[in-house]
Coordinates of C-alpha atoms in Angstrom, one line a residue:
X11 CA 0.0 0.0 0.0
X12 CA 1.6 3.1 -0.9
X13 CA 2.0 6.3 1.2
X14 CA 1.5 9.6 0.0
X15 CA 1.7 13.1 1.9
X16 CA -0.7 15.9 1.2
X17 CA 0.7 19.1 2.4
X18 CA -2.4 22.0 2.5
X19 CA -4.5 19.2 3.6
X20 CA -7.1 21.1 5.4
X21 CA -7.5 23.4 1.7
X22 CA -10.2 22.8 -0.6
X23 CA -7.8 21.0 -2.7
X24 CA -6.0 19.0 -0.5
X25 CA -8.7 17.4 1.4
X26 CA -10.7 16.5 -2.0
X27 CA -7.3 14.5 -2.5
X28 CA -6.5 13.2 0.0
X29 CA -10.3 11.5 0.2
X30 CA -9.8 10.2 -3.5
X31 CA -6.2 8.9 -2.3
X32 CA -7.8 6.7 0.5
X33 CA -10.4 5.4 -1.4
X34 CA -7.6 4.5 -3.9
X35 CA -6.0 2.5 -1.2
X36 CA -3.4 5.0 -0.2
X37 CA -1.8 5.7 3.4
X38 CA -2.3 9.4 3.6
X39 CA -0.6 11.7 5.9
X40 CA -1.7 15.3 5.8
X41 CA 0.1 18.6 7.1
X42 CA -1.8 22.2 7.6
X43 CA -1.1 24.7 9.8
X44 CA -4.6 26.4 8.8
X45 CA -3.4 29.6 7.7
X46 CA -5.8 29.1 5.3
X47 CA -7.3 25.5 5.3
X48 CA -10.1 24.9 7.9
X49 CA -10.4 22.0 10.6
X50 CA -14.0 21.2 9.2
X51 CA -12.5 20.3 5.8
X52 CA -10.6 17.5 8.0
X53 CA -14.0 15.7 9.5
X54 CA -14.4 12.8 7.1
X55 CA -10.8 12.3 6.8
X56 CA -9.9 12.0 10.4
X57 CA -12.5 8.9 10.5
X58 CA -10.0 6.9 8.4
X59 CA -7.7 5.0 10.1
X60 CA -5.4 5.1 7.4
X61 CA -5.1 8.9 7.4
X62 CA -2.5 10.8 9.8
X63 CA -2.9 14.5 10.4
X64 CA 0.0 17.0 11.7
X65 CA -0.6 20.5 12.2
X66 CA 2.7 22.3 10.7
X67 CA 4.0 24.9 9.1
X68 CA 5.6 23.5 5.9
X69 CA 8.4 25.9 6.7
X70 CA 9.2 23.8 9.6
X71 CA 12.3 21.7 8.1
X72 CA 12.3 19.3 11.1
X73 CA 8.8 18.3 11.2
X74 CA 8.9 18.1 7.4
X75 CA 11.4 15.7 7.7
X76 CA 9.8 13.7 10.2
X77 CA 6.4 13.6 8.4
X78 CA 7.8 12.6 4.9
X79 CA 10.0 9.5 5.7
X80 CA 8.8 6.8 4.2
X81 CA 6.4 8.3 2.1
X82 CA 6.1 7.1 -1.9
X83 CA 4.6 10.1 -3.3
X84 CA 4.3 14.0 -2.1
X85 CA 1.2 16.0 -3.3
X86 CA 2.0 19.9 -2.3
X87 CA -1.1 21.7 -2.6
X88 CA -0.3 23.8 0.6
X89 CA 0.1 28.0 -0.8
X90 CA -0.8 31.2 0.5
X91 CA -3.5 31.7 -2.4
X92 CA -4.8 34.9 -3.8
X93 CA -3.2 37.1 -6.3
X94 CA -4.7 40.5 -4.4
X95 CA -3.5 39.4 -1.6
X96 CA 0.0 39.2 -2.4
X97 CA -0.3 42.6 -4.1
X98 CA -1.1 43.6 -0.4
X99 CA 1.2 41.6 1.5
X100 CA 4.3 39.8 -1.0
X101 CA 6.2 39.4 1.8
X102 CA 4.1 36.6 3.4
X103 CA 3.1 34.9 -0.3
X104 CA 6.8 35.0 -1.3
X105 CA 7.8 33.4 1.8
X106 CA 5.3 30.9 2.4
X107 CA 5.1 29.7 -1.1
X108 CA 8.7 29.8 -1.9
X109 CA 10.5 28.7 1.3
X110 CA 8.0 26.6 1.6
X111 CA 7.8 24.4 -1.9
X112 CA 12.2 24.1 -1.0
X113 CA 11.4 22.9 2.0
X114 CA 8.9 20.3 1.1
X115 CA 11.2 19.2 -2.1
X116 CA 14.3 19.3 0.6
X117 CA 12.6 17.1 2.8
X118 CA 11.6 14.8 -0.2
X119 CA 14.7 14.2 -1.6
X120 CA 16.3 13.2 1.7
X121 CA 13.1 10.9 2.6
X122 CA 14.1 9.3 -1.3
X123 CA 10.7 10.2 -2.1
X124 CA 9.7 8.2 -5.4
X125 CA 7.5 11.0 -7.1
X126 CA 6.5 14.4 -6.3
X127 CA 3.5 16.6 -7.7
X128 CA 3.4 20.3 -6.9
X129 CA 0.3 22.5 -7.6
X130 CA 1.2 25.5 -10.2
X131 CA -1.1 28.4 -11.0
X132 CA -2.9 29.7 -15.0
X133 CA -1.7 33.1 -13.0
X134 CA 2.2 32.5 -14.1
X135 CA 0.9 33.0 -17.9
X136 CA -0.1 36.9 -17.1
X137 CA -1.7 38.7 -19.5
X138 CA -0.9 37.6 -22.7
X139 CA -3.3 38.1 -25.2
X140 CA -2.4 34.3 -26.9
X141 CA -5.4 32.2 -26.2
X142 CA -5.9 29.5 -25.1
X143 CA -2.9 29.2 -22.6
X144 CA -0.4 26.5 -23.8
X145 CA 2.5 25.0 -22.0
X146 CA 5.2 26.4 -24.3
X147 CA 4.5 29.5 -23.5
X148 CA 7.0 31.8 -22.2
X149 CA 5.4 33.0 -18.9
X150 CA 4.7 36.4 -17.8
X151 CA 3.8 36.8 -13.8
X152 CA 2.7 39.8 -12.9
X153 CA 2.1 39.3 -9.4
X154 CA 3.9 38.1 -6.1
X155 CA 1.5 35.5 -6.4
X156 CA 2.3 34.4 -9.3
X157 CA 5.7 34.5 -9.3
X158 CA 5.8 32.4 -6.0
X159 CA 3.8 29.8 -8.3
X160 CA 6.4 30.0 -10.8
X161 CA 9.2 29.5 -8.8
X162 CA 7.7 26.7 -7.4
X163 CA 7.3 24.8 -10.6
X164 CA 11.0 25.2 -11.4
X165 CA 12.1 24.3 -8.2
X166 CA 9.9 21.2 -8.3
X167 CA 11.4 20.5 -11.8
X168 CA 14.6 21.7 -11.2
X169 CA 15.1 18.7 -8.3
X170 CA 13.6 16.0 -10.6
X171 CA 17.0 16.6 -12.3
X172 CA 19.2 17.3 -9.4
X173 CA 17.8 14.5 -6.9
X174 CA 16.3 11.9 -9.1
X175 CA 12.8 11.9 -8.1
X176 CA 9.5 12.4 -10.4
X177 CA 8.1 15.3 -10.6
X178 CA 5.3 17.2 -12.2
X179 CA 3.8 21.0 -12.0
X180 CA 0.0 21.2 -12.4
X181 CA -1.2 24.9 -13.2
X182 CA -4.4 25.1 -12.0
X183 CA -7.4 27.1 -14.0
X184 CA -9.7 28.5 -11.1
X185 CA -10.1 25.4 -9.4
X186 CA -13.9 25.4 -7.7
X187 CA -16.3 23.2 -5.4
X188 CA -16.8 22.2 -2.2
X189 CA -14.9 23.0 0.9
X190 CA -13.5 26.0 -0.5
X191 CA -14.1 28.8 1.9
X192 CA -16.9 31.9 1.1
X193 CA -15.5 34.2 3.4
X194 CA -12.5 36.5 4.1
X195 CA -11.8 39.6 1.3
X196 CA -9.6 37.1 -0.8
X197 CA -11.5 33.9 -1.3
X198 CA -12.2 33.1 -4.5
X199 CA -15.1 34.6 -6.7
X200 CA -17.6 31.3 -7.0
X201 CA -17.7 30.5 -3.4
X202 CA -18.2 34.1 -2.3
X203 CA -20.8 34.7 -5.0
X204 CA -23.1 31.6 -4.1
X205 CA -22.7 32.3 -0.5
X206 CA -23.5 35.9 -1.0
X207 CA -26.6 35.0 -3.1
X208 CA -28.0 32.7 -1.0
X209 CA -28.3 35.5 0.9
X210 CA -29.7 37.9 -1.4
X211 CA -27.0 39.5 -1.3
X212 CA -25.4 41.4 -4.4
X213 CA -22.3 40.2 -5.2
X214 CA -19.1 43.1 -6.8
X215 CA -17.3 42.6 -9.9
X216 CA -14.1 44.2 -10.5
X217 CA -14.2 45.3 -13.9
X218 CA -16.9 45.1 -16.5
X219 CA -17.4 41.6 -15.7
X220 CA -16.8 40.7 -19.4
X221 CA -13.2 39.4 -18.0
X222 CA -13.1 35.1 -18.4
X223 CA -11.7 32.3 -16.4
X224 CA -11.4 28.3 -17.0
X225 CA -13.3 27.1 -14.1
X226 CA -12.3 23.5 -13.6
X227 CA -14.1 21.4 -11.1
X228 CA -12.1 20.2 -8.0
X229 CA -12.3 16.5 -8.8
X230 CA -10.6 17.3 -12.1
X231 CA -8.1 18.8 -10.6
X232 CA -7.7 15.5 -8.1
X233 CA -7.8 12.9 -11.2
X234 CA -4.9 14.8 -12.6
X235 CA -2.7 15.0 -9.7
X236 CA -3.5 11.1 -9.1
X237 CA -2.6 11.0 -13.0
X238 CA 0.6 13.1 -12.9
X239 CA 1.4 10.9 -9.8
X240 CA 0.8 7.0 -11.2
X241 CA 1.9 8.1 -14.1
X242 CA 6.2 7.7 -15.8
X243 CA 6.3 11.0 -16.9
X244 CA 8.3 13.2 -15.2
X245 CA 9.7 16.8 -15.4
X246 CA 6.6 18.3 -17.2
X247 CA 4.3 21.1 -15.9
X248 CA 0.3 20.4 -17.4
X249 CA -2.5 22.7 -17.8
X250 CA -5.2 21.9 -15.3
X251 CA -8.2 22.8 -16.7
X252 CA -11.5 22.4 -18.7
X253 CA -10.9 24.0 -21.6
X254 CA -13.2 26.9 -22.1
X255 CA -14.0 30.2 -21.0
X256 CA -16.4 32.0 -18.6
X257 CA -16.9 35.8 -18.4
X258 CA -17.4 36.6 -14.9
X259 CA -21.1 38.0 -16.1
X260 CA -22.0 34.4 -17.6
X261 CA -21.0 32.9 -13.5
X262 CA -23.8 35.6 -12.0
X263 CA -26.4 34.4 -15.0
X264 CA -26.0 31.2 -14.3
X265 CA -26.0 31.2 -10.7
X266 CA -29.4 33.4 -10.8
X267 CA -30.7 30.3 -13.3
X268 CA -29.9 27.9 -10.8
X269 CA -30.8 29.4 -7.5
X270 CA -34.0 30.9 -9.1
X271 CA -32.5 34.2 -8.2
X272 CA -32.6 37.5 -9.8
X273 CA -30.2 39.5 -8.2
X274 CA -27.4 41.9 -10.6
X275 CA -23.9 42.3 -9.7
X276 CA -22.0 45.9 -8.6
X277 CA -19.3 46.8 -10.6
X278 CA -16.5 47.9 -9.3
X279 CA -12.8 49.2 -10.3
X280 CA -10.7 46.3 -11.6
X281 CA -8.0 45.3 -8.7
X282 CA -4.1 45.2 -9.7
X283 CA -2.7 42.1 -10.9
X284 CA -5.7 40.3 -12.1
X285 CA -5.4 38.4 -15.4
X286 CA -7.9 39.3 -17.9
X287 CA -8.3 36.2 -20.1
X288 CA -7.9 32.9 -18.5
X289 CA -7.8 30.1 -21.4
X290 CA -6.3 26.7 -20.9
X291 CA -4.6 24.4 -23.4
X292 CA -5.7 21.1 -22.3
X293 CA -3.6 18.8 -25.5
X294 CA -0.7 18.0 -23.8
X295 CA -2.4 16.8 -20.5
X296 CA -4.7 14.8 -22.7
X297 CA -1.8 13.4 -24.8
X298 CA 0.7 12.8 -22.2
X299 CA -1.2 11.9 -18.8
X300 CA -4.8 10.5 -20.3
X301 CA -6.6 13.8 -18.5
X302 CA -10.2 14.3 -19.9
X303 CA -12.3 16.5 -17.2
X304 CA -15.5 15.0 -16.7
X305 CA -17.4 17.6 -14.9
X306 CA -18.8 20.3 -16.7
X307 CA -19.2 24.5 -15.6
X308 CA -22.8 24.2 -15.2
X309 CA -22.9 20.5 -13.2
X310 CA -19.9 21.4 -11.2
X311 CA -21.9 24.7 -9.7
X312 CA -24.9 22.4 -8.9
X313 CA -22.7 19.7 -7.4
X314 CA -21.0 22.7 -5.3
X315 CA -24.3 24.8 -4.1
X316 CA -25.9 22.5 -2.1
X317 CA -22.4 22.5 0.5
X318 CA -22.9 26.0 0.6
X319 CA -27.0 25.8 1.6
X320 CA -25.5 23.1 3.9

């Protein structure tokens, strides 16, 4: 049975992983240190007895290094998220996300770690007007953000060649569903607007609204880290995505359509550092890992509203 870690277990992300790892037979051990996760996200995974939770900062080398000996295969999801806020506050993104991913990748390569999988972001494209996205690329961040996500892919792939283990960069398109968190002035836009709906509330737009984004179901994003992870390709970064594009305006139409709502946005100035086109090149995941997202921009919302009645 193998073992994987899940650092940023108690995100959105990681605990929607670390569920489909257990029910693929894995030993899962998960570190947070709920910066930005949240306990709840942790209840049906602490009823597993094949799961092992420690609260840590993944900038802690020591317990790190305890936690990852003897583990197959390392899935770091853990980031301080939000391209605003790093605008506000670079110091705590760059550090976090940086120091972090080294110390993670450190830790691996002295545990002999078989294969690691670290989570990318669309944000290290910027705002190129070439769509869709495609890997070959030459990026453009244009935030702290986003640059702590690029560095993190090249660190990843950089110790693939330096310390012989497997590894793969995902860059995630606006990754939605449940468990992510509504609240807080830098959560992401879907969970904020359905819980702000549900509430009659009106949600803001920065911008005309007219500005589109990949949104990309969480259990897409899971079957292609699982992918990445079983499969023998190594030292490639993939497009996590579905393939399309959704203004921000289409997400409040369709949300009205299926909460039988009829509430209109406010507009508001657009915030610095926010990508206008978000677009992703799916080919080479297709070709190279067998990734085909199954969950659709419509189904995904009505799979993730009734968490957020809940």
């Amino acid at each position: 049975m193998p073992t994987a870690l899940v650092t940023g277990v108690a995100g959105f992300i990681g605990s929607n992983l670390a569920d489909a790892l257990l029910d693929r037979g894995y030993d899962v051990r998960g570190v947070d240190n709920f910066e930005t996760g949240r306990e709840q996200n942790l209840d049906s995974l602490r009823a597993d007895d094949d799961f092992a939770f420690y609260e840590a900062d993944i900038r802690d080398a020591e317990t790190i290094a305890d936690v990852t000996e003897g583990v197959d295969y390392v899935f770091h999801q853990a980031a301080v998220p939000s391209v605003p806020r790093s605008v506000e506050d670079p110091v705590t993104s760059t550090d976090a996300n940086c120091t972090g991913t080294a110390t993670v990748l450190n830790a691996a390569r002295k545990a002999d770690v078989d294969t690691a999988v670290v989570a990318s972001s669309s944000s290290i494209y910027g705002s190129t007007e070439q769509l869709p996205k495609v890997e070959s690329m030459t990026e453009q961040p244009e935030s702290p953000y986003a640059l702590s996500k690029y560095y993190t892919e090249k660190l990843a792939l950089q110790a693939g060649d330096l310390y012989n283990i497997d590894t793969t960069a995902l860059r995630y398109f606006n990754i939605f569903g449940p468990r992510q968190d509504p609240n807080g002035d830098y959560a992401a836009v879907i969970p904020k607007f359905i819980s702000l709906m549900l509430d009659g509330e009106r949600p803001v737009i920065y911008g005309d609204g007219e500005q589109s984004r990949d949104f990309t179901f969480v259990d897409d994003a899971v079957k292609a880290n699982i992918l990445a992870a079983e499969s023998d390709v190594t030292g490639e970064a993939f497009n996590v995505g579905c393939g399309g594009r959704i203004t921000i305006n289409e997400l409040v139409h369709t949300l009205n359509d299926l909460l039988d709502t009829d509430i209109d946005p406010v507009y508001d100035d657009p915030r610095p550092g926010d990508v206008r086109h978000s677009h992703a090149d799916i080919s080479k995941a297709e070709e190279l890992l067998g990734y085909d997202p199954d969950v659709g921009f419509a189904e995904g919302l009505e799979a993730t509203i009734p968490y957020y009645r809940g």
